[in-house]
């Protein structure tokens, strides 16, 4: 069975340094990349639910279409705002 990105992240529990080192080792090029604090997404979602329990959030995919971000938000039941067909297909 293939693990999803989210399942792998939680099962292996890597440190931030491990993630950055692994990303640099695998990429072998000069392209920029970013590191996301998954727990920050979870904390902000919890805060949203506490402060605005009757308002359903929708995430604008064009802001950040990273698979891990989208997978986390989808698992939390967040809705998605896609401005074009291209946004949906990414």
PDB file of C-alpha atoms in Angstrom:
ATOM      1  CA  UNK A   1       0.000   0.000   0.000  1.00  0.00           C
ATOM      2  CA  UNK A   2       1.372   3.413  -0.981  1.00  0.00           C
ATOM      3  CA  UNK A   3       1.340   6.044   1.785  1.00  0.00           C
ATOM      4  CA  UNK A   4      -0.038   9.478   1.028  1.00  0.00           C
ATOM      5  CA  UNK A   5       2.203  12.476   1.663  1.00  0.00           C
ATOM      6  CA  UNK A   6       0.226  13.292   4.814  1.00  0.00           C
ATOM      7  CA  UNK A   7       0.377   9.729   6.200  1.00  0.00           C
ATOM      8  CA  UNK A   8       4.120   9.563   5.543  1.00  0.00           C
ATOM      9  CA  UNK A   9       4.689  12.888   7.292  1.00  0.00           C
ATOM     10  CA  UNK A  10       2.861  11.790  10.441  1.00  0.00           C
ATOM     11  CA  UNK A  11       4.236   8.245  10.531  1.00  0.00           C
ATOM     12  CA  UNK A  12       7.885   9.250  10.141  1.00  0.00           C
ATOM     13  CA  UNK A  13       7.665  12.492  12.177  1.00  0.00           C
ATOM     14  CA  UNK A  14      10.776  14.117  10.647  1.00  0.00           C
ATOM     15  CA  UNK A  15      12.361  17.239  12.096  1.00  0.00           C
ATOM     16  CA  UNK A  16      12.353  20.487  10.129  1.00  0.00           C
ATOM     17  CA  UNK A  17      16.089  20.070   9.514  1.00  0.00           C
ATOM     18  CA  UNK A  18      15.474  16.545   8.153  1.00  0.00           C
ATOM     19  CA  UNK A  19      12.826  17.833   5.746  1.00  0.00           C
ATOM     20  CA  UNK A  20      15.025  20.654   4.458  1.00  0.00           C
ATOM     21  CA  UNK A  21      18.091  18.394   4.106  1.00  0.00           C
ATOM     22  CA  UNK A  22      16.047  15.697   2.316  1.00  0.00           C
ATOM     23  CA  UNK A  23      14.534  18.269  -0.052  1.00  0.00           C
ATOM     24  CA  UNK A  24      17.927  19.727  -0.928  1.00  0.00           C
ATOM     25  CA  UNK A  25      19.442  16.263  -1.457  1.00  0.00           C
ATOM     26  CA  UNK A  26      16.610  15.128  -3.739  1.00  0.00           C
ATOM     27  CA  UNK A  27      16.307  18.269  -5.852  1.00  0.00           C
ATOM     28  CA  UNK A  28      19.921  18.694  -6.976  1.00  0.00           C
ATOM     29  CA  UNK A  29      19.141  21.988  -8.691  1.00  0.00           C
ATOM     30  CA  UNK A  30      18.918  25.701  -8.068  1.00  0.00           C
ATOM     31  CA  UNK A  31      15.108  26.044  -8.011  1.00  0.00           C
ATOM     32  CA  UNK A  32      13.572  27.720  -4.991  1.00  0.00           C
ATOM     33  CA  UNK A  33      11.373  25.777  -2.577  1.00  0.00           C
ATOM     34  CA  UNK A  34       9.508  26.536   0.610  1.00  0.00           C
ATOM     35  CA  UNK A  35       8.899  24.739   3.894  1.00  0.00           C
ATOM     36  CA  UNK A  36       5.425  24.700   5.395  1.00  0.00           C
ATOM     37  CA  UNK A  37       4.574  24.230   9.078  1.00  0.00           C
ATOM     38  CA  UNK A  38       1.705  21.719   8.903  1.00  0.00           C
ATOM     39  CA  UNK A  39       0.905  22.235  12.574  1.00  0.00           C
ATOM     40  CA  UNK A  40       0.345  25.929  11.856  1.00  0.00           C
ATOM     41  CA  UNK A  41      -2.372  24.995   9.351  1.00  0.00           C
ATOM     42  CA  UNK A  42      -3.998  22.727  11.941  1.00  0.00           C
ATOM     43  CA  UNK A  43      -3.807  25.418  14.670  1.00  0.00           C
ATOM     44  CA  UNK A  44      -5.352  28.037  12.381  1.00  0.00           C
ATOM     45  CA  UNK A  45      -8.154  25.660  11.406  1.00  0.00           C
ATOM     46  CA  UNK A  46      -8.886  24.962  15.091  1.00  0.00           C
ATOM     47  CA  UNK A  47      -8.936  28.708  15.817  1.00  0.00           C
ATOM     48  CA  UNK A  48     -11.318  29.244  12.872  1.00  0.00           C
ATOM     49  CA  UNK A  49     -13.700  26.591  14.229  1.00  0.00           C
ATOM     50  CA  UNK A  50     -13.633  28.147  17.704  1.00  0.00           C
ATOM     51  CA  UNK A  51     -14.147  31.738  16.539  1.00  0.00           C
ATOM     52  CA  UNK A  52     -16.442  31.166  13.527  1.00  0.00           C
ATOM     53  CA  UNK A  53     -18.185  27.818  14.099  1.00  0.00           C
ATOM     54  CA  UNK A  54     -21.032  28.512  11.642  1.00  0.00           C
ATOM     55  CA  UNK A  55     -18.838  29.780   8.781  1.00  0.00           C
ATOM     56  CA  UNK A  56     -17.439  27.175   6.360  1.00  0.00           C
ATOM     57  CA  UNK A  57     -13.984  28.173   5.092  1.00  0.00           C
ATOM     58  CA  UNK A  58     -13.008  27.950   1.412  1.00  0.00           C
ATOM     59  CA  UNK A  59      -9.344  27.944   0.409  1.00  0.00           C
ATOM     60  CA  UNK A  60      -8.204  29.782  -2.737  1.00  0.00           C
ATOM     61  CA  UNK A  61      -6.158  27.139  -4.555  1.00  0.00           C
ATOM     62  CA  UNK A  62      -4.262  29.758  -6.571  1.00  0.00           C
ATOM     63  CA  UNK A  63      -2.626  30.978  -3.321  1.00  0.00           C
ATOM     64  CA  UNK A  64      -0.730  27.734  -2.855  1.00  0.00           C
ATOM     65  CA  UNK A  65      -1.499  24.554  -4.787  1.00  0.00           C
ATOM     66  CA  UNK A  66       1.045  22.414  -2.938  1.00  0.00           C
ATOM     67  CA  UNK A  67      -0.260  18.830  -2.730  1.00  0.00           C
ATOM     68  CA  UNK A  68       0.467  18.549   1.004  1.00  0.00           C
ATOM     69  CA  UNK A  69      -1.420  21.779   1.781  1.00  0.00           C
ATOM     70  CA  UNK A  70      -4.395  20.699  -0.338  1.00  0.00           C
ATOM     71  CA  UNK A  71      -4.396  17.199   1.163  1.00  0.00           C
ATOM     72  CA  UNK A  72      -4.400  18.558   4.711  1.00  0.00           C
ATOM     73  CA  UNK A  73      -7.161  21.055   3.990  1.00  0.00           C
ATOM     74  CA  UNK A  74      -9.263  18.415   2.222  1.00  0.00           C
ATOM     75  CA  UNK A  75      -8.866  16.037   5.186  1.00  0.00           C
ATOM     76  CA  UNK A  76     -10.165  18.822   7.454  1.00  0.00           C
ATOM     77  CA  UNK A  77     -13.253  19.257   5.279  1.00  0.00           C
ATOM     78  CA  UNK A  78     -12.274  22.683   3.956  1.00  0.00           C
ATOM     79  CA  UNK A  79     -13.954  23.817   0.736  1.00  0.00           C
ATOM     80  CA  UNK A  80     -11.916  25.002  -2.239  1.00  0.00           C
ATOM     81  CA  UNK A  81     -12.201  28.091  -4.404  1.00  0.00           C
ATOM     82  CA  UNK A  82     -10.940  27.423  -7.912  1.00  0.00           C
ATOM     83  CA  UNK A  83     -10.986  30.432 -10.242  1.00  0.00           C
ATOM     84  CA  UNK A  84     -10.392  28.446 -13.429  1.00  0.00           C
ATOM     85  CA  UNK A  85     -10.320  24.942 -14.895  1.00  0.00           C
ATOM     86  CA  UNK A  86      -6.526  25.082 -14.672  1.00  0.00           C
ATOM     87  CA  UNK A  87      -6.784  25.405 -10.869  1.00  0.00           C
ATOM     88  CA  UNK A  88      -8.895  22.276 -10.712  1.00  0.00           C
ATOM     89  CA  UNK A  89      -6.577  20.200 -12.889  1.00  0.00           C
ATOM     90  CA  UNK A  90      -3.419  21.024 -10.908  1.00  0.00           C
TER      91      UNK A  90
END
